Amino acid sequence: MVARKISRELDKIRVIRSKVRRLIEERSDLFHIGVAGEPLKLCFEAVDSGFTAPAIELLGGYLAVINVVSVRYGSTCSRTQVSARTHVNLWFNEDETGLMAKVLERKRALELLEARRLALEMLGGKPLFDVLLLDGEIAPRITYTVEHGRLRRNLEKFINLSRKLVESALSSATPVVGVLKRSYARDIAVTLGLTDIRINDRVLMSLALKPGEYLIVKRSEEGVYGSLSRALREIGKSVEDAEIKRWVNSRLKWYEGLMSALGDKAREIGLGFYRPPGTLYPVATKVEYVVPEDFSIEKLFSSIMYISTSTGIPAPIDQADALSAVTRELRHIVYEKLKAEVAGNLGVEDRDLLLVLSLMNPEKLLHLIG
């Protein structure tokens, strides 16, 4: 059944694949396809986090372990450097680990941008790094289902930190690139009028771009998301299919939320795809970016392609991702250390209270320590 479902979509793709490139080129008002040139020799700093997913479920709440890692990479770096921090928390009512990991990533990114600024002032023009890479989006994906409580406060904190990240990138003249590994949006496909196929934009760009090419969404005064929302609004008016209309309306609300959350900083964020040569699979990579006025976008894409691995992902992002993994050994150490510290704070007569640290599902013990 699943194979037949995929085959039906592939049949549709087979019909339109030859005209995808032409459709993109016809929308030169919205899209630009470029070819990578000579890369710049740059020093990259990559930030990523790994966390317990799901969190360790205890009778008393959700125990979370979050690793935040930054990796400095490149031929012009004064030295290769890896920084790793482990954060432990307990959520009593709701698992907030994923959102908190994003908050901690943003804080680390802002620390690095500030350190770069100070180094420029103290070292007379020699930056610690040239480009900041993030594993994930720059523009926060807004969740409207969160209306109150601590989870809402952390979401607002993440949005505020994202706004500060854009401000800091521009004020310090530092290019920032967010690499979106997991993206299922199909805004570009729908914008091109391909409403009858259910493929996401990464698949579409993988078909349209040749190795060594990149595509950027052109920015209007409202930014790239303003450009896309305007194009989608026109599609919504022209199609009769009720399902497509509902999808367009939901995306427009999402764009409105994104632009409202970031305010005037939303228009500073760019959106693009690139397809590096020599990858294991012929898949395009999706990125968001903030680039100072005096930094060439073509040079940025050329340089990122140059350091991309066979996965299509920039090497420092791959390294940070691997180093931030929360291992079984680390989960075990954190859990046992927590029990020991809590036991030390209890009197002998209260040791039975340690049951709050018992695993909610004892069968998960092997997952934790085995």
XYZ file of C-alpha atoms in Angstrom:
370
model
C 0.000 0.000 0.000
C 2.766 2.442 0.943
C 4.771 1.493 -2.152
C 1.731 2.141 -4.376
C 1.168 5.504 -2.705
C 4.775 6.555 -3.360
C 4.640 5.202 -6.906
C 1.586 7.351 -7.692
C 3.450 10.490 -6.606
C 6.569 9.445 -8.529
C 4.466 9.028 -11.663
C 3.344 12.644 -11.276
C 6.933 13.792 -10.705
C 8.111 11.901 -13.784
C 5.685 13.928 -15.898
C 6.702 17.349 -14.568
C 10.417 16.896 -13.791
C 11.479 18.131 -17.241
C 9.612 21.419 -16.810
C 10.497 22.208 -13.178
C 13.638 24.080 -14.176
C 11.745 26.094 -16.781
C 9.015 26.983 -14.278
C 11.640 28.298 -11.861
C 13.425 30.306 -14.556
C 10.112 31.825 -15.643
C 9.675 33.176 -12.103
C 12.840 35.270 -12.196
C 10.948 37.868 -10.170
C 10.967 35.447 -7.239
C 13.875 33.030 -7.726
C 17.511 33.220 -8.800
C 19.674 30.237 -9.777
C 23.419 30.751 -9.461
C 26.549 28.688 -9.986
C 29.165 28.269 -7.263
C 32.470 29.950 -7.960
C 35.811 30.003 -6.189
C 35.231 29.550 -2.443
C 36.602 31.921 0.144
C 39.023 30.580 2.732
C 36.964 31.032 5.858
C 36.825 29.974 9.478
C 33.443 28.488 10.413
C 31.899 28.090 13.858
C 29.085 25.523 14.078
C 26.600 25.136 16.939
C 24.372 22.131 17.575
C 22.679 20.380 20.472
C 21.762 16.830 21.338
C 19.228 15.864 23.979
C 17.292 12.998 25.474
C 14.350 12.396 23.162
C 12.180 11.402 24.763
C 13.304 12.588 28.175
C 13.963 10.038 30.922
C 10.504 9.548 32.436
C 10.558 9.392 36.231
C 7.647 9.116 38.640
C 8.393 12.708 39.655
C 8.785 14.227 36.198
C 10.894 14.332 33.047
C 14.674 14.196 33.455
C 16.429 15.957 30.583
C 20.052 15.887 29.468
C 21.102 18.454 26.852
C 24.527 18.750 25.235
C 25.397 22.000 23.448
C 28.493 21.783 21.256
C 30.354 24.327 19.144
C 33.049 23.395 16.628
C 35.521 25.785 14.978
C 36.556 24.562 11.549
C 38.516 25.885 8.587
C 41.961 26.489 7.154
C 42.071 30.097 8.375
C 41.094 29.352 11.985
C 43.878 30.092 14.441
C 43.209 26.615 15.834
C 40.506 23.991 15.674
C 38.399 24.198 18.797
C 35.565 22.195 20.310
C 33.448 23.407 23.211
C 30.876 21.173 24.914
C 28.480 21.884 27.769
C 26.031 19.495 29.398
C 22.817 20.816 30.950
C 20.538 18.759 33.202
C 16.997 19.687 34.199
C 13.812 18.138 35.551
C 10.393 19.113 34.220
C 7.589 18.269 36.639
C 4.552 18.593 34.367
C 5.578 18.641 30.711
C 8.599 17.580 28.677
C 10.230 20.850 27.559
C 13.569 19.357 26.543
C 13.436 20.044 22.804
C 12.463 23.690 23.210
C 15.021 24.255 25.977
C 17.730 22.792 23.731
C 16.851 25.436 21.131
C 17.037 28.164 23.779
C 20.467 26.974 24.930
C 21.679 26.773 21.318
C 20.604 30.384 20.736
C 22.362 31.521 23.900
C 25.566 29.801 22.831
C 25.336 31.360 19.360
C 24.931 34.826 20.892
C 27.910 34.206 23.187
C 30.027 33.315 20.166
C 28.957 36.419 18.246
C 29.800 38.572 21.263
C 33.186 36.838 21.662
C 33.863 37.514 17.978
C 33.034 41.195 18.431
C 35.341 41.520 21.445
C 38.148 39.693 19.654
C 37.886 42.102 16.728
C 38.232 45.029 19.111
C 41.119 43.533 21.076
C 43.051 41.806 18.285
C 42.861 44.639 15.805
C 40.733 43.139 13.063
C 41.381 39.397 13.467
C 38.028 37.613 14.052
C 37.709 34.341 15.953
C 35.652 33.009 13.027
C 34.075 34.326 9.832
C 30.740 32.498 9.511
C 28.408 31.073 12.161
C 26.590 27.852 11.227
C 23.485 26.603 13.036
C 21.951 23.148 12.841
C 18.366 24.200 12.225
C 16.341 27.251 11.400
C 17.065 30.913 12.095
C 13.410 31.963 11.951
C 11.579 30.200 14.805
C 8.752 27.883 13.815
C 5.853 29.236 15.854
C 3.609 26.851 17.812
C 0.206 28.377 18.510
C -0.992 25.483 20.658
C 1.187 26.722 23.529
C -0.869 29.381 25.299
C 0.333 29.544 28.881
C 2.759 28.313 31.503
C 6.470 27.780 31.467
C 6.462 26.214 28.007
C 4.970 29.418 26.608
C 7.600 31.496 28.418
C 10.385 29.364 26.950
C 8.874 29.756 23.485
C 8.825 33.530 23.922
C 12.417 33.369 25.165
C 13.413 31.424 22.049
C 11.698 33.979 19.801
C 13.408 36.897 21.585
C 16.804 35.184 21.356
C 16.212 34.554 17.644
C 15.487 38.253 17.148
C 18.663 39.151 19.036
C 20.622 36.658 16.925
C 19.637 38.469 13.729
C 20.437 41.842 15.311
C 23.829 40.634 16.523
C 24.698 39.074 13.153
C 24.031 42.369 11.390
C 25.676 44.623 13.972
C 28.808 42.451 14.032
C 28.799 41.938 10.226
C 28.830 38.152 10.702
C 27.113 35.866 8.183
C 24.878 33.330 9.952
C 23.568 30.247 8.154
C 20.948 27.824 9.474
C 20.992 24.379 7.843
C 17.509 22.832 7.761
C 17.997 19.072 7.595
C 14.345 18.259 8.264
C 12.068 20.359 6.120
C 8.839 19.204 4.514
C 7.532 22.583 3.328
C 6.281 22.689 -0.257
C 5.758 26.426 -0.630
C 7.929 26.739 -3.739
C 6.213 23.784 -5.424
C 2.784 25.333 -4.846
C 4.036 28.789 -5.859
C 5.127 27.295 -9.193
C 1.614 25.943 -9.684
C 2.538 22.321 -8.916
C -0.471 21.857 -6.664
C -1.318 18.313 -7.734
C 1.897 16.712 -6.443
C 2.821 16.183 -2.812
C 6.560 16.633 -2.883
C 8.440 19.012 -0.634
C 10.742 21.766 -1.809
C 13.932 19.818 -1.092
C 12.834 17.107 -3.515
C 11.876 19.750 -6.065
C 15.232 21.536 -5.772
C 17.082 18.228 -5.968
C 15.436 17.688 -9.361
C 15.900 21.257 -10.586
C 19.452 22.087 -9.497
C 22.604 20.681 -11.031
C 25.640 19.851 -8.861
C 27.369 23.117 -7.951
C 24.232 25.258 -8.316
C 22.194 27.124 -5.732
C 18.802 28.828 -5.670
C 17.810 31.822 -3.577
C 14.366 33.279 -3.004
C 14.493 36.967 -3.867
C 13.570 39.365 -1.117
C 10.871 42.002 -1.335
C 10.637 44.884 1.134
C 8.899 42.399 3.436
C 11.676 39.812 3.072
C 11.627 36.341 1.507
C 8.742 35.144 3.642
C 6.785 38.205 2.593
C 7.578 37.355 -1.044
C 6.465 33.740 -0.630
C 3.307 34.613 1.292
C 2.282 37.082 -1.417
C 2.874 34.439 -4.118
C 0.931 31.827 -2.126
C -1.927 34.261 -1.623
C -2.240 34.620 -5.399
C -2.276 30.830 -5.785
C -4.966 30.583 -3.116
C -7.168 32.955 -5.090
C -6.704 31.105 -8.377
C -7.190 27.455 -7.351
C -10.572 25.827 -6.820
C -9.403 22.741 -4.921
C -10.684 23.110 -1.336
C -7.806 21.101 0.137
C -5.199 23.337 -1.539
C -7.057 26.447 -0.355
C -7.009 25.154 3.237
C -3.305 24.351 2.970
C -2.510 27.816 1.572
C -4.520 29.525 4.317
C -2.707 27.547 7.024
C 0.687 28.465 5.528
C -0.291 32.136 5.309
C -1.181 32.100 9.016
C 2.188 30.469 9.719
C 4.000 33.186 7.753
C 2.035 35.909 9.527
C 3.021 34.428 12.879
C 6.682 34.186 11.881
C 6.854 37.771 10.613
C 4.903 39.069 13.600
C 7.201 37.288 16.075
C 10.423 38.602 14.536
C 9.100 42.036 13.607
C 11.311 43.991 11.213
C 14.096 41.404 11.662
C 12.093 38.828 9.663
C 12.903 40.599 6.405
C 16.649 40.223 7.074
C 16.451 36.418 6.778
C 17.197 34.855 3.397
C 16.153 31.435 2.109
C 17.939 29.206 -0.368
C 18.926 25.729 -1.522
C 22.207 24.380 -2.810
C 23.330 21.128 -4.367
C 27.008 20.439 -3.729
C 28.934 18.212 -6.127
C 30.123 14.771 -5.063
C 27.369 13.929 -2.574
C 26.341 10.391 -1.685
C 22.761 11.154 -2.733
C 21.766 13.862 -5.263
C 19.862 15.842 -2.640
C 19.697 19.621 -2.279
C 20.283 21.242 1.113
C 17.954 23.941 2.448
C 19.325 26.930 4.358
C 18.239 30.176 5.962
C 20.811 32.931 6.221
C 21.528 36.434 7.453
C 24.234 38.144 5.410
C 25.744 41.629 5.935
C 25.423 43.995 2.970
C 29.110 43.809 2.059
C 29.239 39.977 1.998
C 28.601 38.217 -1.323
C 25.794 35.644 -1.226
C 27.423 33.840 -4.155
C 30.680 33.577 -2.191
C 28.805 32.357 0.875
C 27.082 29.531 -1.020
C 30.310 28.652 -2.851
C 32.196 28.413 0.442
C 29.514 26.318 2.162
C 29.396 23.897 -0.771
C 33.178 23.600 -0.604
C 33.098 22.350 3.016
C 30.020 20.124 2.587
C 30.495 16.393 3.037
C 29.031 13.489 1.083
C 25.772 14.065 2.999
C 25.457 17.561 1.524
C 25.769 19.067 5.015
C 28.673 21.383 5.972
C 31.396 19.357 7.716
C 31.435 21.393 10.967
C 27.677 20.844 11.351
C 28.177 17.094 10.920
C 30.960 17.162 13.523
C 28.939 19.176 16.042
C 25.981 16.851 15.514
C 28.096 13.763 16.235
C 29.765 15.282 19.300
C 26.499 16.496 20.852
C 24.884 13.045 20.966
C 23.636 12.079 24.433
C 25.081 8.617 24.944
C 23.645 5.820 27.078
C 26.674 6.143 29.366
C 25.991 9.842 29.924
C 22.309 9.195 30.689
C 23.339 6.561 33.220
C 25.904 8.843 34.900
C 23.432 11.734 35.167
C 20.691 9.502 36.577
C 22.916 7.860 39.197
C 24.509 11.183 40.187
C 21.085 12.748 40.631
C 19.947 9.898 42.887
C 23.138 10.170 44.964
C 22.805 13.952 45.412
C 19.129 13.780 46.366
C 19.804 10.909 48.795
C 22.562 12.984 50.392
C 20.094 15.804 51.041
C 17.551 13.521 52.712
C 17.609 12.165 56.201
C 17.676 8.396 56.750
C 14.021 8.451 57.743
C 13.060 10.102 54.433
C 14.913 7.795 52.054
C 11.625 6.305 50.908
C 10.946 9.625 49.160
C 13.535 8.621 46.579
C 10.737 6.730 44.853
C 10.026 9.967 42.923
C 13.242 9.214 41.011
C 12.100 5.732 40.050
C 11.610 5.135 36.358
C 8.013 5.568 35.234
C 8.438 2.437 33.128
C 11.003 0.065 34.713
C 11.298 -1.756 31.386
C 13.186 1.328 30.124
C 16.070 0.572 32.504
C 17.973 -1.254 29.764
C 17.445 1.718 27.453
C 18.963 3.916 30.143
C 21.944 1.839 31.225
C 22.073 -1.294 29.075
